[in-house]
Every structure is written in structure tokens, then in C-alpha cells.
PDB file of C-alpha atoms in Angstrom:
ATOM      1  CA  MET A  47    -111.812 -64.666 126.933  1.00 45.00           C
ATOM      2  CA  SER A  48    -112.202 -61.353 124.342  1.00 42.00           C
ATOM      3  CA  VAL A  49    -109.301 -59.878 122.486  1.00 40.00           C
ATOM      4  CA  SER A  50    -108.896 -56.295 122.331  1.00 41.00           C
ATOM      5  CA  ASN A  51    -106.320 -53.837 120.108  1.00 42.00           C
ATOM      6  CA  ALA A  52    -103.653 -53.582 122.121  1.00 40.00           C
ATOM      7  CA  THR A  53     -99.963 -53.395 120.479  1.00 39.00           C
ATOM      8  CA  SER A  54     -98.147 -54.192 123.921  1.00 42.00           C
ATOM      9  CA  GLY A  55     -97.650 -57.260 125.937  1.00 43.00           C
ATOM     10  CA  MET A  56     -98.783 -60.768 123.702  1.00 43.00           C
ATOM     11  CA  GLY A  57     -98.189 -58.556 119.993  1.00 46.00           C
ATOM     12  CA  GLY A  58    -102.239 -57.332 120.397  1.00 47.00           C
ATOM     13  CA  VAL A  59    -103.765 -59.591 122.237  1.00 47.00           C
ATOM     14  CA  ALA A  60    -104.983 -58.858 126.058  1.00 49.00           C
ATOM     15  CA  SER A  61    -103.720 -60.347 129.442  1.00 51.00           C
ATOM     16  CA  PRO A  62    -105.026 -62.860 130.795  1.00 51.00           C
ATOM     17  CA  THR A  63    -105.735 -60.122 133.453  1.00 50.00           C
ATOM     18  CA  GLU A  64    -107.481 -57.788 131.493  1.00 52.00           C
ATOM     19  CA  SER A  65    -109.364 -61.282 129.513  1.00 53.00           C
ATOM     20  CA  PHE A  66    -110.931 -62.159 132.567  1.00 53.00           C
ATOM     21  CA  PRO A  67    -113.725 -60.611 133.718  1.00 58.00           C
ATOM     22  CA  LYS A  68    -113.554 -58.277 136.834  1.00 59.00           C
ATOM     23  CA  SER A  69    -116.281 -59.877 138.825  1.00 62.00           C
ATOM     24  CA  ALA A  70    -114.271 -63.063 139.398  1.00 58.00           C
ATOM     25  CA  PRO A  71    -113.318 -63.776 142.676  1.00 65.00           C
ATOM     26  CA  PRO A  72    -109.280 -62.271 143.316  1.00 64.00           C
ATOM     27  CA  ALA A  73    -107.827 -65.297 144.120  1.00 60.00           C
ATOM     28  CA  GLU A  74    -109.498 -67.018 140.081  1.00 60.00           C
ATOM     29  CA  ARG A  75    -107.232 -64.713 138.823  1.00 58.00           C
ATOM     30  CA  ALA A  76    -104.441 -64.700 140.445  1.00 60.00           C
ATOM     31  CA  LEU A  77    -104.709 -68.280 139.401  1.00 55.00           C
ATOM     32  CA  LEU A  78    -105.312 -66.965 136.418  1.00 56.00           C
ATOM     33  CA  GLY A  79    -102.377 -64.639 135.992  1.00 59.00           C
ATOM     34  CA  ARG A  80     -99.735 -67.468 136.861  1.00 61.00           C
ATOM     35  CA  VAL A  81    -101.255 -70.570 134.417  1.00 56.00           C
ATOM     36  CA  ALA A  82    -102.362 -68.638 131.430  1.00 58.00           C
ATOM     37  CA  PRO A  83     -98.336 -67.856 131.039  1.00 59.00           C
ATOM     38  CA  LEU A  84     -97.408 -71.005 131.110  1.00 57.00           C
ATOM     39  CA  LEU A  85     -99.584 -72.273 128.564  1.00 56.00           C
ATOM     40  CA  LEU A  86     -98.462 -69.996 126.433  1.00 56.00           C
ATOM     41  CA  VAL A  87     -95.215 -71.042 126.970  1.00 55.00           C
ATOM     42  CA  LEU A  88     -95.672 -74.498 126.299  1.00 54.00           C
ATOM     43  CA  VAL A  89     -97.736 -73.387 123.045  1.00 56.00           C
ATOM     44  CA  ALA A  90     -94.764 -71.672 121.880  1.00 55.00           C
ATOM     45  CA  CYS A  91     -92.608 -74.257 122.280  1.00 57.00           C
ATOM     46  CA  GLY A  92     -94.384 -76.545 119.750  1.00 60.00           C
ATOM     47  CA  ARG A  93     -93.874 -74.181 116.922  1.00 76.00           C
ATOM     48  CA  THR A  94     -90.777 -76.202 115.608  1.00 84.00           C
ATOM     49  CA  PRO A  95     -89.801 -75.240 113.189  1.00 85.00           C
ATOM     50  CA  PRO A  96     -89.906 -77.259 109.122  1.00 87.00           C
ATOM     51  CA  PRO A  97     -87.289 -80.181 108.769  1.00 89.00           C
ATOM     52  CA  PRO A  98     -84.300 -78.970 105.863  1.00 89.00           C
ATOM     53  CA  PRO A  99     -84.830 -80.234 102.268  1.00 90.00           C
ATOM     54  CA  LEU A 100     -83.721 -83.384 101.852  1.00 91.00           C
ATOM     55  CA  PHE A 101     -82.244 -82.755  98.589  1.00 92.00           C
ATOM     56  CA  GLU A 102     -80.610 -79.593  97.042  1.00 91.00           C
ATOM     57  CA  LEU A 103     -80.703 -79.114  93.590  1.00 93.00           C
ATOM     58  CA  VAL A 104     -77.793 -77.585  91.724  1.00 93.00           C
ATOM     59  CA  SER A 105     -77.237 -76.027  88.477  1.00 94.00           C
ATOM     60  CA  PRO A 106     -75.394 -77.981  86.411  1.00 95.00           C
ATOM     61  CA  ALA A 107     -72.810 -74.789  85.831  1.00 95.00           C
ATOM     62  CA  ALA A 108     -71.696 -75.471  89.717  1.00 95.00           C
ATOM     63  CA  THR A 109     -71.412 -79.386  88.961  1.00 96.00           C
ATOM     64  CA  GLY A 110     -70.534 -79.662  85.390  1.00 96.00           C
ATOM     65  CA  VAL A 111     -72.826 -82.108  83.904  1.00 97.00           C
ATOM     66  CA  THR A 112     -73.861 -80.114  81.402  1.00 95.00           C
ATOM     67  CA  PHE A 113     -75.950 -83.498  79.602  1.00 94.00           C
ATOM     68  CA  VAL A 114     -79.148 -82.837  77.609  1.00 91.00           C
ATOM     69  CA  ASN A 115     -81.441 -85.298  76.155  1.00 90.00           C
ATOM     70  CA  GLN A 116     -82.991 -83.555  73.227  1.00 85.00           C
ATOM     71  CA  VAL A 117     -85.245 -84.913  70.821  1.00 84.00           C
ATOM     72  CA  PRO A 118     -86.727 -82.964  67.600  1.00 81.00           C
ATOM     73  CA  ASP A 119     -89.860 -83.087  68.216  1.00 77.00           C
ATOM     74  CA  GLN A 120     -90.452 -82.728  64.360  1.00 70.00           C
ATOM     75  CA  ASP A 121     -88.825 -85.384  63.125  1.00 71.00           C
ATOM     76  CA  THR A 122     -90.791 -86.820  59.639  1.00 70.00           C
ATOM     77  CA  ALA A 123     -88.260 -90.205  59.518  1.00 76.00           C
ATOM     78  CA  LEU A 124     -88.811 -90.748  63.115  1.00 77.00           C
ATOM     79  CA  ASN A 125     -91.778 -89.388  65.370  1.00 78.00           C
ATOM     80  CA  ILE A 126     -93.704 -91.323  68.206  1.00 78.00           C
ATOM     81  CA  ILE A 127     -96.124 -92.399  65.373  1.00 78.00           C
ATOM     82  CA  ASN A 128     -94.208 -94.648  64.422  1.00 75.00           C
ATOM     83  CA  PHE A 129     -92.239 -95.237  66.745  1.00 73.00           C
ATOM     84  CA  LEU A 130     -93.703 -96.117  70.124  1.00 73.00           C
ATOM     85  CA  ASN A 131     -91.107 -95.033  72.830  1.00 73.00           C
ATOM     86  CA  TYR A 132     -89.527 -92.214  71.315  1.00 75.00           C
ATOM     87  CA  TYR A 133     -90.502 -90.120  74.844  1.00 79.00           C
ATOM     88  CA  ASP A 134     -89.399 -92.586  77.029  1.00 76.00           C
ATOM     89  CA  GLY A 135     -86.222 -90.568  77.316  1.00 77.00           C
ATOM     90  CA  GLY A 136     -82.279 -92.078  77.816  1.00 84.00           C
ATOM     91  CA  GLY A 137     -80.279 -93.688  80.637  1.00 88.00           C
ATOM     92  CA  VAL A 138     -77.555 -93.598  83.183  1.00 94.00           C
ATOM     93  CA  ALA A 139     -75.386 -94.954  85.283  1.00 95.00           C
ATOM     94  CA  VAL A 140     -73.316 -94.242  88.355  1.00 97.00           C
ATOM     95  CA  GLY A 141     -70.016 -95.957  89.376  1.00 97.00           C
ATOM     96  CA  ASP A 142     -66.419 -95.011  90.272  1.00 97.00           C
ATOM     97  CA  ILE A 143     -65.071 -95.916  86.797  1.00 97.00           C
ATOM     98  CA  ASP A 144     -61.275 -94.948  88.024  1.00 96.00           C
ATOM     99  CA  GLY A 145     -61.033 -96.855  91.657  1.00 95.00           C
ATOM    100  CA  ASP A 146     -61.142 -92.895  94.049  1.00 95.00           C
ATOM    101  CA  GLY A 147     -63.967 -93.863  95.913  1.00 96.00           C
ATOM    102  CA  LEU A 148     -66.506 -90.716  94.080  1.00 97.00           C
ATOM    103  CA  PRO A 149     -68.878 -91.909  92.315  1.00 97.00           C
ATOM    104  CA  ASP A 150     -68.904 -91.181  88.575  1.00 98.00           C
ATOM    105  CA  LEU A 151     -72.139 -90.649  85.746  1.00 98.00           C
ATOM    106  CA  TYR A 152     -72.254 -91.408  82.351  1.00 97.00           C
ATOM    107  CA  PHE A 153     -75.511 -90.835  79.979  1.00 95.00           C
ATOM    108  CA  THR A 154     -77.062 -92.236  77.115  1.00 92.00           C
ATOM    109  CA  SER A 155     -77.944 -89.386  74.965  1.00 90.00           C
ATOM    110  CA  ASN A 156     -81.250 -90.506  72.156  1.00 87.00           C
ATOM    111  CA  VAL A 157     -79.780 -89.668  69.266  1.00 85.00           C
ATOM    112  CA  GLY A 158     -77.154 -86.991  70.733  1.00 85.00           C
ATOM    113  CA  PRO A 159     -73.883 -88.020  71.923  1.00 89.00           C
ATOM    114  CA  ASN A 160     -73.869 -90.030  75.296  1.00 93.00           C
ATOM    115  CA  ARG A 161     -71.479 -88.335  78.296  1.00 95.00           C
ATOM    116  CA  LEU A 162     -68.851 -89.780  81.136  1.00 97.00           C
ATOM    117  CA  TYR A 163     -68.513 -87.292  83.594  1.00 98.00           C
ATOM    118  CA  ARG A 164     -65.209 -88.193  86.341  1.00 98.00           C
ATOM    119  CA  ASN A 165     -66.473 -87.035  89.401  1.00 98.00           C
ATOM    120  CA  LEU A 166     -63.655 -84.606  90.725  1.00 97.00           C
ATOM    121  CA  GLY A 167     -65.553 -84.034  94.287  1.00 96.00           C
ATOM    122  CA  ASN A 168     -67.362 -81.898  96.402  1.00 95.00           C
ATOM    123  CA  TYR A 169     -70.523 -81.926  93.144  1.00 95.00           C
ATOM    124  CA  ARG A 170     -67.574 -81.456  90.186  1.00 97.00           C
ATOM    125  CA  PHE A 171     -67.514 -83.778  87.104  1.00 98.00           C
ATOM    126  CA  GLU A 172     -65.795 -83.438  84.268  1.00 97.00           C
ATOM    127  CA  ASP A 173     -66.695 -84.099  80.841  1.00 97.00           C
ATOM    128  CA  ILE A 174     -63.996 -87.479  80.309  1.00 97.00           C
ATOM    129  CA  THR A 175     -66.539 -89.006  77.094  1.00 96.00           C
ATOM    130  CA  GLU A 176     -63.389 -88.154  73.932  1.00 95.00           C
ATOM    131  CA  ARG A 177     -60.502 -89.180  75.932  1.00 95.00           C
ATOM    132  CA  ALA A 178     -62.468 -92.097  77.850  1.00 96.00           C
ATOM    133  CA  GLY A 179     -63.163 -92.926  74.251  1.00 95.00           C
ATOM    134  CA  VAL A 180     -67.023 -94.406  75.002  1.00 95.00           C
ATOM    135  CA  ALA A 181     -69.236 -91.566  73.028  1.00 87.00           C
ATOM    136  CA  ASP A 182     -71.420 -93.544  71.751  1.00 76.00           C
ATOM    137  CA  PRO A 183     -72.504 -96.043  69.673  1.00 69.00           C
ATOM    138  CA  ALA A 184     -74.921 -95.223  66.456  1.00 72.00           C
ATOM    139  CA  GLY A 185     -78.258 -95.441  66.555  1.00 79.00           C
ATOM    140  CA  TRP A 186     -80.690 -94.199  68.837  1.00 83.00           C
ATOM    141  CA  LYS A 187     -79.404 -94.594  72.748  1.00 87.00           C
ATOM    142  CA  THR A 188     -81.392 -96.406  74.843  1.00 86.00           C
ATOM    143  CA  GLY A 189     -79.963 -96.858  78.499  1.00 88.00           C
ATOM    144  CA  VAL A 190     -76.292 -98.138  79.602  1.00 93.00           C
ATOM    145  CA  THR A 191     -74.930 -99.873  82.358  1.00 93.00           C
ATOM    146  CA  MET A 192     -71.850-100.360  84.113  1.00 96.00           C
ATOM    147  CA  ALA A 193     -70.990-103.803  85.621  1.00 95.00           C
ATOM    148  CA  ASP A 194     -67.710-105.664  86.288  1.00 95.00           C
ATOM    149  CA  VAL A 195     -68.288-107.767  83.187  1.00 95.00           C
ATOM    150  CA  ASN A 196     -64.674-109.370  82.818  1.00 94.00           C
ATOM    151  CA  GLY A 197     -63.960-110.068  86.442  1.00 93.00           C
ATOM    152  CA  ASP A 198     -61.011-107.468  86.892  1.00 94.00           C
ATOM    153  CA  GLY A 199     -61.741-105.221  89.573  1.00 95.00           C
ATOM    154  CA  LEU A 200     -62.753-102.128  87.248  1.00 96.00           C
ATOM    155  CA  LEU A 201     -66.301-101.159  86.547  1.00 97.00           C
ATOM    156  CA  ASP A 202     -66.678-101.847  82.646  1.00 97.00           C
ATOM    157  CA  ILE A 203     -70.339-100.582  80.340  1.00 97.00           C
ATOM    158  CA  TYR A 204     -72.502-101.737  78.393  1.00 95.00           C
ATOM    159  CA  VAL A 205     -75.277 -99.343  76.027  1.00 93.00           C
ATOM    160  CA  SER A 206     -78.156-100.381  74.660  1.00 89.00           C
ATOM    161  CA  ALA A 207     -79.477 -98.755  71.857  1.00 83.00           C
ATOM    162  CA  MET A 208     -82.015 -99.482  69.057  1.00 78.00           C
ATOM    163  CA  SER A 209     -81.944 -99.950  65.004  1.00 70.00           C
ATOM    164  CA  TYR A 210     -84.839 -98.992  63.470  1.00 68.00           C
ATOM    165  CA  LEU A 211     -86.197 -97.187  60.792  1.00 67.00           C
ATOM    166  CA  THR A 212     -83.352 -93.993  60.337  1.00 67.00           C
ATOM    167  CA  MET A 213     -81.337 -95.129  63.686  1.00 71.00           C
ATOM    168  CA  HIS A 214     -79.298 -98.569  62.803  1.00 69.00           C
ATOM    169  CA  GLY A 215     -78.321 -98.923  66.309  1.00 75.00           C
ATOM    170  CA  HIS A 216     -76.364-102.013  68.336  1.00 80.00           C
ATOM    171  CA  ASN A 217     -75.145-102.757  71.488  1.00 90.00           C
ATOM    172  CA  VAL A 218     -71.376-101.652  72.555  1.00 93.00           C
ATOM    173  CA  LEU A 219     -69.763-103.589  75.251  1.00 96.00           C
ATOM    174  CA  TYR A 220     -66.399-100.665  76.767  1.00 97.00           C
ATOM    175  CA  ILE A 221     -64.309-102.685  78.801  1.00 97.00           C
ATOM    176  CA  ASN A 222     -62.112-100.441  81.533  1.00 98.00           C
ATOM    177  CA  ASN A 223     -58.200-100.421  80.357  1.00 97.00           C
ATOM    178  CA  GLY A 224     -57.908 -98.928  84.132  1.00 95.00           C
ATOM    179  CA  ASP A 225     -55.807 -96.452  83.028  1.00 95.00           C
ATOM    180  CA  GLY A 226     -59.637 -93.537  82.659  1.00 94.00           C
ATOM    181  CA  THR A 227     -59.307 -95.172  78.495  1.00 97.00           C
ATOM    182  CA  PHE A 228     -62.076 -98.018  77.520  1.00 97.00           C
ATOM    183  CA  THR A 229     -62.379-100.407  74.357  1.00 96.00           C
ATOM    184  CA  ASP A 230     -64.592-100.907  72.125  1.00 95.00           C
ATOM    185  CA  ARG A 231     -64.724-105.389  72.234  1.00 95.00           C
ATOM    186  CA  THR A 232     -68.602-105.928  72.138  1.00 93.00           C
ATOM    187  CA  LYS A 233     -67.786-108.525  68.793  1.00 94.00           C
ATOM    188  CA  GLU A 234     -65.142-110.893  71.167  1.00 94.00           C
ATOM    189  CA  TYR A 235     -67.432-110.859  73.299  1.00 95.00           C
ATOM    190  CA  GLY A 236     -70.104-111.954  71.925  1.00 94.00           C
ATOM    191  CA  LEU A 237     -72.673-108.846  73.292  1.00 93.00           C
ATOM    192  CA  ASP A 238     -72.825-107.776  69.633  1.00 89.00           C
ATOM    193  CA  PHE A 239     -76.824-107.353  69.821  1.00 80.00           C
ATOM    194  CA  ALA A 240     -78.971-105.238  67.336  1.00 78.00           C
ATOM    195  CA  GLY A 241     -82.231-104.691  67.609  1.00 75.00           C
ATOM    196  CA  TYR A 242     -84.786-103.317  70.392  1.00 72.00           C
ATOM    197  CA  SER A 243     -82.740-102.779  73.051  1.00 77.00           C
ATOM    198  CA  THR A 244     -84.285-101.566  76.333  1.00 80.00           C
ATOM    199  CA  GLN A 245     -81.788-102.155  78.807  1.00 86.00           C
ATOM    200  CA  ALA A 246     -79.370-104.625  80.416  1.00 91.00           C
ATOM    201  CA  VAL A 247     -78.375-105.695  84.074  1.00 90.00           C
ATOM    202  CA  PHE A 248     -75.510-108.276  84.623  1.00 93.00           C
ATOM    203  CA  PHE A 249     -75.875-110.749  87.643  1.00 89.00           C
ATOM    204  CA  ASP A 250     -75.096-114.682  88.367  1.00 91.00           C
ATOM    205  CA  TYR A 251     -77.102-116.559  87.195  1.00 86.00           C
ATOM    206  CA  ASP A 252     -76.063-119.903  87.114  1.00 85.00           C
ATOM    207  CA  GLY A 253     -73.312-119.346  90.087  1.00 85.00           C
ATOM    208  CA  ASP A 254     -70.436-119.873  89.023  1.00 87.00           C
ATOM    209  CA  GLY A 255     -69.034-117.301  90.278  1.00 89.00           C
ATOM    210  CA  ASP A 256     -69.037-114.845  87.480  1.00 90.00           C
ATOM    211  CA  LEU A 257     -71.608-112.404  86.077  1.00 94.00           C
ATOM    212  CA  ASP A 258     -74.057-113.017  83.014  1.00 92.00           C
ATOM    213  CA  MET A 259     -76.323-111.296  81.593  1.00 91.00           C
ATOM    214  CA  TYR A 260     -79.635-110.527  80.809  1.00 87.00           C
ATOM    215  CA  LEU A 261     -80.903-107.896  78.020  1.00 87.00           C
ATOM    216  CA  LEU A 262     -84.318-106.459  78.009  1.00 83.00           C
ATOM    217  CA  ASN A 263     -85.774-105.600  74.464  1.00 78.00           C
ATOM    218  CA  TYR A 264     -88.679-103.659  73.442  1.00 73.00           C
ATOM    219  CA  SER A 265     -90.957-104.271  70.053  1.00 64.00           C
ATOM    220  CA  ALA A 266     -93.261-102.788  67.139  1.00 61.00           C
ATOM    221  CA  HIS A 267     -96.397-102.779  66.338  1.00 53.00           C
ATOM    222  CA  SER A 268     -95.183-102.668  62.667  1.00 52.00           C
ATOM    223  CA  GLU A 269     -92.616-106.380  63.712  1.00 49.00           C
ATOM    224  CA  ARG A 270     -97.256-107.567  64.724  1.00 51.00           C
ATOM    225  CA  GLY A 271     -98.767-110.172  61.726  1.00 51.00           C
ATOM    226  CA  PRO A 272    -102.422-111.353  62.311  1.00 47.00           C
ATOM    227  CA  SER A 273    -102.506-113.203  65.072  1.00 52.00           C
ATOM    228  CA  THR A 274    -105.172-114.124  67.565  1.00 51.00           C
ATOM    229  CA  HIS A 275    -103.065-116.451  69.630  1.00 51.00           C
ATOM    230  CA  PRO A 276     -99.879-114.800  71.772  1.00 54.00           C
ATOM    231  CA  GLN A 277     -96.949-114.751  69.471  1.00 55.00           C
ATOM    232  CA  ARG A 278     -94.702-115.544  72.176  1.00 53.00           C
ATOM    233  CA  GLU A 279     -92.497-118.924  71.519  1.00 56.00           C
ATOM    234  CA  LEU A 280     -91.405-117.808  68.038  1.00 63.00           C
ATOM    235  CA  ARG A 281     -87.870-116.501  68.498  1.00 62.00           C
ATOM    236  CA  HIS A 282     -87.486-112.748  66.886  1.00 58.00           C
ATOM    237  CA  PRO A 283     -84.385-111.880  65.865  1.00 56.00           C
ATOM    238  CA  ARG A 284     -84.565-108.314  67.443  1.00 62.00           C
ATOM    239  CA  ALA A 285     -87.576-108.201  69.609  1.00 69.00           C
ATOM    240  CA  GLY A 286     -88.108-111.223  72.059  1.00 75.00           C
ATOM    241  CA  ASP A 287     -85.185-110.726  75.326  1.00 81.00           C
ATOM    242  CA  ARG A 288     -82.208-112.636  75.831  1.00 83.00           C
ATOM    243  CA  LEU A 289     -80.277-114.712  78.526  1.00 86.00           C
ATOM    244  CA  TYR A 290     -76.216-114.730  77.661  1.00 90.00           C
ATOM    245  CA  ARG A 291     -74.449-117.148  80.467  1.00 92.00           C
ATOM    246  CA  ASN A 292     -70.180-116.183  80.621  1.00 94.00           C
ATOM    247  CA  GLU A 293     -68.741-118.800  79.521  1.00 91.00           C
ATOM    248  CA  GLY A 294     -65.202-117.230  81.598  1.00 87.00           C
ATOM    249  CA  GLY A 295     -62.046-116.016  79.511  1.00 87.00           C
ATOM    250  CA  GLY A 296     -64.060-112.623  77.778  1.00 86.00           C
ATOM    251  CA  HIS A 297     -66.992-114.929  76.435  1.00 92.00           C
ATOM    252  CA  PHE A 298     -70.488-115.168  76.331  1.00 94.00           C
ATOM    253  CA  VAL A 299     -73.743-117.400  75.219  1.00 90.00           C
ATOM    254  CA  ASP A 300     -76.746-116.904  74.624  1.00 86.00           C
ATOM    255  CA  VAL A 301     -78.969-119.395  76.744  1.00 88.00           C
ATOM    256  CA  SER A 302     -82.310-117.628  75.866  1.00 77.00           C
ATOM    257  CA  ASP A 303     -83.527-121.068  74.975  1.00 77.00           C
ATOM    258  CA  GLN A 304     -82.886-123.235  77.170  1.00 80.00           C
ATOM    259  CA  ALA A 305     -83.873-121.271  80.097  1.00 67.00           C
ATOM    260  CA  HIS A 306     -86.539-121.427  78.921  1.00 65.00           C
ATOM    261  CA  ILE A 307     -86.646-116.889  78.157  1.00 68.00           C
ATOM    262  CA  TYR A 308     -89.464-115.854  75.602  1.00 67.00           C
ATOM    263  CA  GLY A 309     -88.626-114.409  72.753  1.00 59.00           C
ATOM    264  CA  GLY A 310     -90.937-113.617  70.558  1.00 58.00           C
ATOM    265  CA  VAL A 311     -92.609-110.430  68.838  1.00 59.00           C
ATOM    266  CA  GLU A 312     -94.980-109.517  71.707  1.00 64.00           C
ATOM    267  CA  GLY A 313     -91.951-108.293  74.297  1.00 61.00           C
ATOM    268  CA  TYR A 314     -92.146-105.043  75.592  1.00 61.00           C
ATOM    269  CA  GLY A 315     -90.203-104.180  77.324  1.00 57.00           C
ATOM    270  CA  LEU A 316     -89.212-101.104  79.631  1.00 65.00           C
ATOM    271  CA  GLY A 317     -87.823-101.848  83.162  1.00 67.00           C
ATOM    272  CA  VAL A 318     -85.059-105.021  84.313  1.00 73.00           C
ATOM    273  CA  VAL A 319     -83.280-105.437  87.245  1.00 73.00           C
ATOM    274  CA  ALA A 320     -82.158-108.723  89.464  1.00 73.00           C
ATOM    275  CA  SER A 321     -82.082-108.951  92.485  1.00 70.00           C
ATOM    276  CA  PRO A 322     -79.473-111.741  94.624  1.00 67.00           C
ATOM    277  CA  GLU A 323     -82.573-112.442  97.301  1.00 60.00           C
ATOM    278  CA  LEU A 324     -84.843-114.342  94.739  1.00 58.00           C
ATOM    279  CA  LEU A 325     -82.122-116.236  92.615  1.00 57.00           C
ATOM    280  CA  ARG A 326     -81.272-117.762  95.731  1.00 57.00           C
ATOM    281  CA  PRO A 327     -84.585-120.116  95.844  1.00 53.00           C
ATOM    282  CA  LEU A 328     -84.177-120.790  92.188  1.00 50.00           C
ATOM    283  CA  ARG A 329     -80.528-121.978  92.285  1.00 50.00           C
ATOM    284  CA  ALA A 330     -81.663-123.889  94.733  1.00 54.00           C
ATOM    285  CA  ARG A 331     -84.234-125.934  93.537  1.00 51.00           C
ATOM    286  CA  ALA A 332     -81.602-126.035  90.373  1.00 50.00           C
ATOM    287  CA  GLU A 333     -79.881-127.937  92.587  1.00 51.00           C
ATOM    288  CA  HIS A 334     -82.453-130.470  93.685  1.00 50.00           C
ATOM    289  CA  ALA A 335     -83.735-130.485  90.218  1.00 48.00           C
ATOM    290  CA  PRO A 336     -82.886-134.253  88.389  1.00 50.00           C
ATOM    291  CA  ALA A 337     -79.912-135.184  86.837  1.00 46.00           C
ATOM    292  CA  ALA A 338     -82.209-136.507  83.329  1.00 41.00           C
ATOM    293  CA  ARG A 339     -85.355-135.104  81.827  1.00 41.00           C
ATOM    294  CA  ALA A 340     -87.526-136.012  79.169  1.00 38.00           C
ATOM    295  CA  ALA A 341     -86.857-134.271  76.322  1.00 40.00           C
ATOM    296  CA  PRO A 342     -90.606-131.749  75.212  1.00 41.00           C
ATOM    297  CA  SER A 343     -92.848-132.725  72.276  1.00 39.00           C
ATOM    298  CA  PRO A 344     -92.241-130.843  69.703  1.00 41.00           C
ATOM    299  CA  GLY A 345     -93.311-127.123  69.470  1.00 43.00           C
ATOM    300  CA  ARG A 346     -94.137-126.977  72.937  1.00 41.00           C
ATOM    301  CA  ARG A 347     -91.331-125.555  75.413  1.00 41.00           C
ATOM    302  CA  PRO A 348     -90.060-127.733  79.001  1.00 42.00           C
ATOM    303  CA  PRO A 349     -91.634-127.098  82.054  1.00 41.00           C
ATOM    304  CA  LEU A 350     -88.702-124.966  84.378  1.00 38.00           C
ATOM    305  CA  PRO A 351     -87.895-127.179  86.826  1.00 40.00           C
TER     306      PRO A 351
END
């Protein structure tokens, strides 16, 4: 089929009857004249427009969320050379802290102030950090978790932090008072850990109806001593993960040893998640485990049920 320089009809493409050889029988030329426009219509219908984007970028000026996690590029006391996760970033938690049905936001900043934003609806947020009393703990902040820690139907906030070199941080539990404010009750609840914390997750690991806490911790190369064997067994005071059981009445107990949680210096934890689907078989195994178990030999851990 030849192409002409015509600028009318089909956008510069010659009509089908003009392009078909003139020597062809009239019947064939007539058939092409009827079929070709139909084919062109079908091709045009197949050109569907691209779907709209799934996400839309909304500016801080429009949302009111102006949080920025800024770390110094030139810090001689704490930097990427002497602190492995210097650029790992902060954390964010999303949850409805005031019961209005809208998800609110809490951001942790490594060295700057943490921020709590209340959702006003229509993608607008209000910074209520100071009024809520959850500005931030001292030190290098890493992660944050929202959970109903005391079971009163209100979301509380648990902030993880690091204590290393010049940064003397510690974890903080903010209990929701139900009036838009929070109270630091970390020590009262037994969750006042100071070390290399990365993130915490609350879940009911023992099936008693209240939330327990698994604390994920990081480590530092400077803590490791010379050794040709894995250093997982000996529990480290600042590194190594922890499991805290909720005893009720606003108090948690460290049960890491009983639960066989490794707490050595080689625990470089970066992320943690708890899944109910994984907990069900573990609970079933625990329920069918023998009531009495032989004591482990010195220096060895007993087998899991």
C-alpha cells in the first residue's frame, strides 16, 4: 500500500481506494472500500488512554506535614565511620490516637525533634507534638510503634532510641490519656531499655489476651571481642533482642532467656514483624508440650518445644 502526501481525510494517509492498484477489478476495489474503514475504527478503539496514577504527590504546604529527618554531614563525634547505621533513617507510625476514625502520624528524627501530626481530614494535618507531650527522648531515635499497650482501647506510642558514643538515648513509652495528651510511663511499665534499639513490635505471644513486646536491637563493631566462634549465647546489656511478657496491671517482665531469644552482641536487627498466622502453630506446639522438662546442661540452651 503506498502512502501519499495528502493532508486531508486520514491525517496524511491516502484513502484505501486511492492506494489500491487501479488495475484491480471493480468488485475488489469496492470490497476494500467497505472493509478498510472498519479496520481503522477497530484500531482506533484499541488505543485506550493510560490509567491514572495510583498515587499523587501532595506538597508539605498542602498537608501541613513539614517533618524532615536531617542528619549532620560533618559530625566528628558521630558519623558513618564510627556508627554503622548512621544513614538508616528514622521511623514512622500510623494510627488513630484520638478515635475520630482518621489515621494520625508520628515521625522519629535521628537527632532532631520527633513530630506527632493529628489528621484533620482531607489530607490536612496539625502538629500537636508539644500539646500532646510526646516531643522526644534524648539521644539517637530510631523507630516508633503505636499499640494499645495497656488494653484501654487507646493507642499508645513506644519510641526506640540508641545510646552510643555521644548519644545517650533510651526507649520511651507514652501512654495515651484519652484527652489528647500522653504521659511517659516507661519505667513504671518495665520497658525502660537503654541500648541499641531499632524497633519494637507488640503482639500476644502467649495467648493470654494482652500485648507483649519484642524489642529488636542493633549492635556495634566496637562491642565485639576477638573470637572465632559466634557470640550469640552470652547476653549483652545493650545489644541482642529482648522479649517482654505483659504481666497485666501495667507491668512487663523480661522473659528473653526463658523464651530462648538470643541476646548476644552479634544481633544486628534492622526490622521486625509479628504475624498471627505464624503464632498459631507455635501456640499449638506449646499446648501439647510435656508439662515437665529436663533441666538443660550447663552452658547449653534447652530445645524448643
